[in-house]
Amino acid sequence: MGTLGRAIYTVGNWIRGTGQALDRVGSLLQGSHRIEEHLSRHRTLMNVFDKSPLVDKDVFVAPGASVIGDVQIGKGSSIWYGCVLRGDVNNISVGSGTNIQDNTLVHVAKTNISGKVLPTLIGDNVTVGHSAVIHGCTVEDDAFVGMGATLLDGVVVEKHAMVAAGSLVKQNTRIPSGEVWGGNPAKFMRKLTDEEVEYISQSAKNYINLAQIHASENSKSFDQIEVERALRKKYARKDEDYDSMLGITREIPAELILPDNVLPGGKPAPKVPTTQYF
């Protein structure tokens, strides 16, 4: 950075500092009536040296998630709140329509006891439950990894296979297609039913829809957020429980009905099942 560049940087830093100080003073003067704008400087996508994430434009990466380094994510996938995908010493690949749920850690292996250099490969339409750990392994298309499961280096979860919640899958274990494995260490439990195979597919579709709703909410301006907050406060004590006690039926206020264009492309918000099993 030359002399001119340093001067411009210094002036910019001074302006930002002054603006922040004025904002704090203004907030104090407004007291309890102030509107808090919750800004985050967290970087959801971050390079490591010359390695940078390659993320499709239709992917939802939640605020607070971290996608770092050599990571590729396909169309329609979602990376939820608190997740870390760290492709620093090797690469991570996530296919299309896959959901990696809140607080999951995905990492890779440069060296291990077996002497293998292992990326982490996650296929299409995979569901990875909350707080899972996926390390240097392969999860094939349409597979399911339950909440809190840990998959160690060299593990392969084949297509239409399921790892039960809380399981520990030891190094280099292969879980065949159509089987459920669980426990610590994980072992074969039983075959998947046709209903469970269908559920795995439906779970991925549900999360594609749910991710679109969260993406829409996260794209709202501060003005939109504050208007909706005021409306919710106005009707806070007029919910279904309140109405049930009074024995009345109340129509939803027009202000609270979502418009048809809340999703990208003007699509109406899809109906998302409230019951989840993972």
Coordinates of C-alpha atoms in Angstrom, one line a residue:
M1 CA 0.0 0.0 0.0
G2 CA 1.5 3.3 -1.1
T3 CA 1.4 6.7 0.6
L4 CA -1.9 7.7 -1.1
G5 CA -3.5 4.3 -0.2
R6 CA -2.5 4.6 3.4
A7 CA -3.9 8.1 3.6
I8 CA -7.2 7.0 2.1
Y9 CA -7.3 4.0 4.4
T10 CA -6.7 6.3 7.4
V11 CA -9.5 8.7 6.4
G12 CA -11.9 5.8 5.8
N13 CA -11.0 4.4 9.3
W14 CA -11.6 7.8 10.9
I15 CA -15.0 8.2 9.1
R16 CA -16.1 4.7 10.2
G17 CA -15.1 5.3 13.8
T18 CA -16.9 8.7 13.8
G19 CA -20.0 7.1 12.4
Q20 CA -20.0 4.4 15.0
A21 CA -19.5 6.9 17.8
L22 CA -22.4 9.0 16.5
D23 CA -24.6 5.9 16.3
R24 CA -23.9 5.1 19.9
V25 CA -24.7 8.6 21.1
G26 CA -27.9 8.7 19.0
S27 CA -29.0 5.3 20.5
L28 CA -28.4 6.6 24.0
L29 CA -30.5 9.7 23.3
Q30 CA -33.4 7.6 21.8
G31 CA -33.5 5.5 25.0
S32 CA -36.0 2.7 25.0
H33 CA -37.5 3.9 21.7
R34 CA -34.3 3.2 19.7
I35 CA -34.3 0.7 16.8
E36 CA -31.4 -1.8 17.1
E37 CA -29.9 -2.8 13.8
H38 CA -28.3 -6.2 14.4
L39 CA -25.4 -6.2 12.0
S40 CA -22.9 -9.0 11.8
R41 CA -19.4 -8.8 10.4
H42 CA -19.1 -12.6 10.4
R43 CA -17.9 -13.9 7.0
T44 CA -19.9 -16.9 5.9
L45 CA -17.6 -17.5 2.9
M46 CA -13.9 -17.2 3.5
N47 CA -10.8 -17.9 1.5
V48 CA -7.7 -19.8 2.8
F49 CA -4.7 -18.6 0.9
D50 CA -5.6 -19.3 -2.8
K51 CA -8.5 -21.6 -1.9
S52 CA -12.0 -20.1 -2.1
P53 CA -15.5 -21.6 -1.7
L54 CA -17.5 -22.2 -4.9
V55 CA -21.1 -21.9 -4.0
D56 CA -24.1 -22.1 -6.3
K57 CA -26.3 -19.0 -6.3
D58 CA -29.3 -21.0 -5.2
V59 CA -27.5 -22.3 -2.0
F60 CA -28.7 -21.0 1.4
V61 CA -25.8 -20.4 3.7
A62 CA -27.2 -19.3 7.0
P63 CA -25.8 -16.3 8.9
G64 CA -23.4 -17.6 11.5
A65 CA -22.3 -20.6 9.3
S66 CA -18.7 -20.7 8.0
V67 CA -17.7 -22.1 4.6
I68 CA -14.0 -21.9 4.4
G69 CA -11.4 -22.7 1.7
D70 CA -11.7 -25.4 -0.9
V71 CA -15.4 -26.1 -0.6
Q72 CA -17.9 -26.7 -3.5
I73 CA -21.7 -26.7 -2.9
G74 CA -24.3 -27.5 -5.5
K75 CA -27.6 -26.0 -6.4
G76 CA -30.5 -26.1 -3.9
S77 CA -28.3 -27.2 -0.9
S78 CA -28.5 -25.5 2.5
I79 CA -25.9 -24.9 5.2
W80 CA -27.7 -24.1 8.4
Y81 CA -26.9 -21.9 11.4
G82 CA -23.7 -22.6 13.3
C83 CA -22.3 -25.1 10.7
V84 CA -18.6 -25.1 9.8
L85 CA -17.3 -26.5 6.5
R86 CA -13.5 -26.2 6.7
G87 CA -11.7 -27.1 3.5
D88 CA -8.2 -26.0 4.4
V89 CA -5.9 -29.0 4.1
N90 CA -8.1 -30.8 1.6
N91 CA -11.3 -30.3 -0.3
I92 CA -15.0 -30.6 0.6
S93 CA -17.7 -31.3 -2.0
V94 CA -21.4 -31.1 -1.3
G95 CA -23.9 -32.0 -4.1
S96 CA -27.3 -30.6 -5.0
G97 CA -30.4 -30.6 -2.8
T98 CA -28.4 -31.6 0.3
N99 CA -29.1 -30.1 3.8
I100 CA -26.4 -29.8 6.4
Q101 CA -28.2 -28.9 9.6
D102 CA -27.3 -26.6 12.5
N103 CA -24.0 -26.9 14.3
T104 CA -22.6 -29.6 12.1
L105 CA -18.9 -29.8 11.5
V106 CA -17.4 -31.0 8.2
H107 CA -13.7 -31.3 7.9
V108 CA -11.1 -33.1 5.9
A109 CA -7.9 -35.2 6.4
K110 CA -4.4 -34.4 5.2
T111 CA -2.8 -37.2 7.3
N112 CA -4.1 -40.0 9.5
I113 CA -3.1 -43.3 10.9
S114 CA -3.8 -45.1 7.6
G115 CA -1.6 -42.6 5.7
K116 CA -4.5 -41.5 3.4
V117 CA -5.2 -38.1 2.1
L118 CA -8.9 -37.8 2.4
P119 CA -11.4 -35.1 1.1
T120 CA -15.0 -35.1 2.3
L121 CA -17.5 -35.9 -0.4
I122 CA -21.2 -35.5 0.3
G123 CA -23.6 -36.4 -2.5
D124 CA -27.0 -35.2 -3.7
N125 CA -30.2 -35.1 -1.6
V126 CA -28.3 -36.0 1.6
T127 CA -29.7 -35.1 5.0
V128 CA -27.1 -34.5 7.7
G129 CA -28.8 -34.0 11.1
H130 CA -28.0 -31.3 13.7
S131 CA -24.6 -31.4 15.4
A132 CA -23.1 -34.2 13.3
V133 CA -19.3 -34.5 12.7
I134 CA -18.3 -35.5 9.2
H135 CA -14.5 -35.9 8.8
G136 CA -12.6 -37.1 5.8
C137 CA -15.3 -39.5 4.6
T138 CA -17.8 -40.1 1.8
V139 CA -21.6 -39.8 2.1
E140 CA -23.3 -40.9 -1.1
D141 CA -26.5 -39.7 -2.7
D142 CA -29.8 -40.0 -0.8
A143 CA -28.1 -41.1 2.4
F144 CA -29.1 -40.0 5.9
V145 CA -26.8 -39.1 8.8
G146 CA -28.7 -38.7 12.1
M147 CA -28.3 -35.9 14.8
G148 CA -25.1 -36.0 16.7
A149 CA -23.5 -38.8 14.6
T150 CA -19.8 -38.9 14.1
L151 CA -18.2 -40.3 10.9
L152 CA -14.4 -40.7 11.1
D153 CA -11.8 -40.9 8.3
G154 CA -12.4 -43.2 5.5
V155 CA -16.1 -44.0 6.3
V156 CA -18.3 -44.6 3.3
V157 CA -22.1 -44.3 3.7
E158 CA -23.6 -45.8 0.5
K159 CA -26.7 -44.5 -1.3
H160 CA -30.0 -45.0 0.7
A161 CA -28.1 -45.9 3.9
M162 CA -28.8 -44.4 7.3
V163 CA -26.6 -43.7 10.3
A164 CA -28.7 -43.5 13.5
A165 CA -28.6 -40.4 15.7
G166 CA -25.7 -40.3 18.2
S167 CA -23.7 -43.1 16.5
L168 CA -19.9 -43.3 16.2
V169 CA -18.8 -44.8 12.9
K170 CA -15.2 -46.0 13.1
Q171 CA -12.5 -45.4 10.5
N172 CA -12.8 -47.0 7.1
T173 CA -16.2 -48.5 7.8
R174 CA -18.5 -49.0 4.8
I175 CA -22.3 -48.8 5.5
P176 CA -24.0 -50.7 2.6
S177 CA -27.0 -49.3 0.8
G178 CA -30.4 -50.0 2.4
E179 CA -29.0 -50.6 5.9
V180 CA -29.4 -48.8 9.2
W181 CA -26.3 -48.6 11.4
G182 CA -26.1 -47.3 15.0
G183 CA -24.3 -47.4 18.3
N184 CA -20.8 -46.8 19.6
P185 CA -19.1 -48.2 17.7
A186 CA -21.8 -48.3 15.0
K187 CA -22.9 -51.7 13.9
F188 CA -25.6 -53.1 11.5
M189 CA -29.0 -52.8 13.1
R190 CA -31.5 -53.7 10.4
K191 CA -32.6 -53.1 6.8
L192 CA -34.4 -49.8 5.9
T193 CA -38.1 -50.0 5.2
D194 CA -39.6 -48.7 2.0
E195 CA -41.2 -45.9 4.1
E196 CA -37.9 -44.9 5.5
V197 CA -36.3 -44.7 2.1
E198 CA -39.2 -42.5 0.9
Y199 CA -38.8 -40.4 4.1
I200 CA -35.1 -39.7 3.4
S201 CA -36.0 -38.4 -0.1
Q202 CA -38.9 -36.3 1.3
S203 CA -36.6 -34.9 4.1
A204 CA -34.3 -33.5 1.5
K205 CA -37.2 -31.9 -0.4
N206 CA -38.6 -30.4 2.8
Y207 CA -35.3 -28.7 3.6
I208 CA -35.0 -27.2 0.1
N209 CA -38.4 -25.5 0.7
L210 CA -37.5 -24.5 4.2
A211 CA -34.2 -23.0 3.1
Q212 CA -36.0 -20.8 0.6
I213 CA -38.2 -19.4 3.4
H214 CA -35.1 -18.7 5.6
A215 CA -33.3 -17.1 2.6
S216 CA -36.3 -14.9 2.1
E217 CA -36.4 -13.8 5.7
N218 CA -32.7 -13.1 5.8
S219 CA -33.0 -10.9 2.7
K220 CA -35.5 -8.5 4.3
S221 CA -34.5 -4.9 4.9
F222 CA -34.4 -3.4 8.4
D223 CA -37.6 -1.4 7.6
Q224 CA -39.5 -4.6 6.7
I225 CA -38.3 -6.3 9.8
E226 CA -39.3 -3.5 12.0
V227 CA -42.8 -3.2 10.5
E228 CA -43.4 -6.9 11.0
R229 CA -42.1 -6.7 14.5
A230 CA -44.6 -4.0 15.3
L231 CA -47.4 -6.0 13.8
R232 CA -46.5 -9.1 15.8
K233 CA -46.3 -7.0 19.0
K234 CA -49.8 -5.6 18.2
Y235 CA -51.3 -9.0 17.9
A236 CA -49.1 -10.8 20.5
R237 CA -51.9 -11.5 23.0
K238 CA -54.4 -12.5 20.3
D239 CA -52.9 -15.9 19.4
E240 CA -54.7 -19.3 19.0
D241 CA -54.5 -20.1 22.7
Y242 CA -55.9 -16.8 23.7
D243 CA -58.8 -17.2 21.2
S244 CA -59.4 -20.7 22.3
M245 CA -59.9 -19.6 25.9
L246 CA -62.4 -17.0 24.8
G247 CA -64.2 -19.4 22.4
I248 CA -63.8 -17.2 19.4
T249 CA -62.5 -17.5 15.8
R250 CA -60.4 -14.7 14.6
E251 CA -59.4 -13.9 11.0
I252 CA -55.7 -13.3 10.4
P253 CA -55.1 -9.6 10.0
A254 CA -54.4 -8.7 6.3
E255 CA -51.1 -7.1 7.4
L256 CA -49.8 -10.5 8.6
I257 CA -50.7 -12.5 5.5
L258 CA -47.5 -13.1 3.5
P259 CA -47.6 -12.0 -0.1
D260 CA -47.1 -14.5 -3.0
N261 CA -43.7 -13.1 -3.8
V262 CA -41.8 -13.9 -0.6
L263 CA -39.7 -16.5 -2.4
P264 CA -37.2 -15.8 -5.2
G265 CA -38.9 -15.9 -8.6
G266 CA -42.3 -14.9 -7.2
K267 CA -43.2 -18.4 -6.0
P268 CA -45.6 -18.7 -3.0
A269 CA -44.2 -20.0 0.2
P270 CA -44.5 -23.8 0.3
K271 CA -46.2 -25.7 3.0
V272 CA -43.5 -27.3 5.2
P273 CA -44.4 -30.2 7.5
T274 CA -43.9 -29.3 11.1
T275 CA -43.1 -32.9 12.3
Q276 CA -39.4 -33.8 12.0
Y277 CA -37.9 -37.1 13.0
F278 CA -34.2 -36.3 13.1

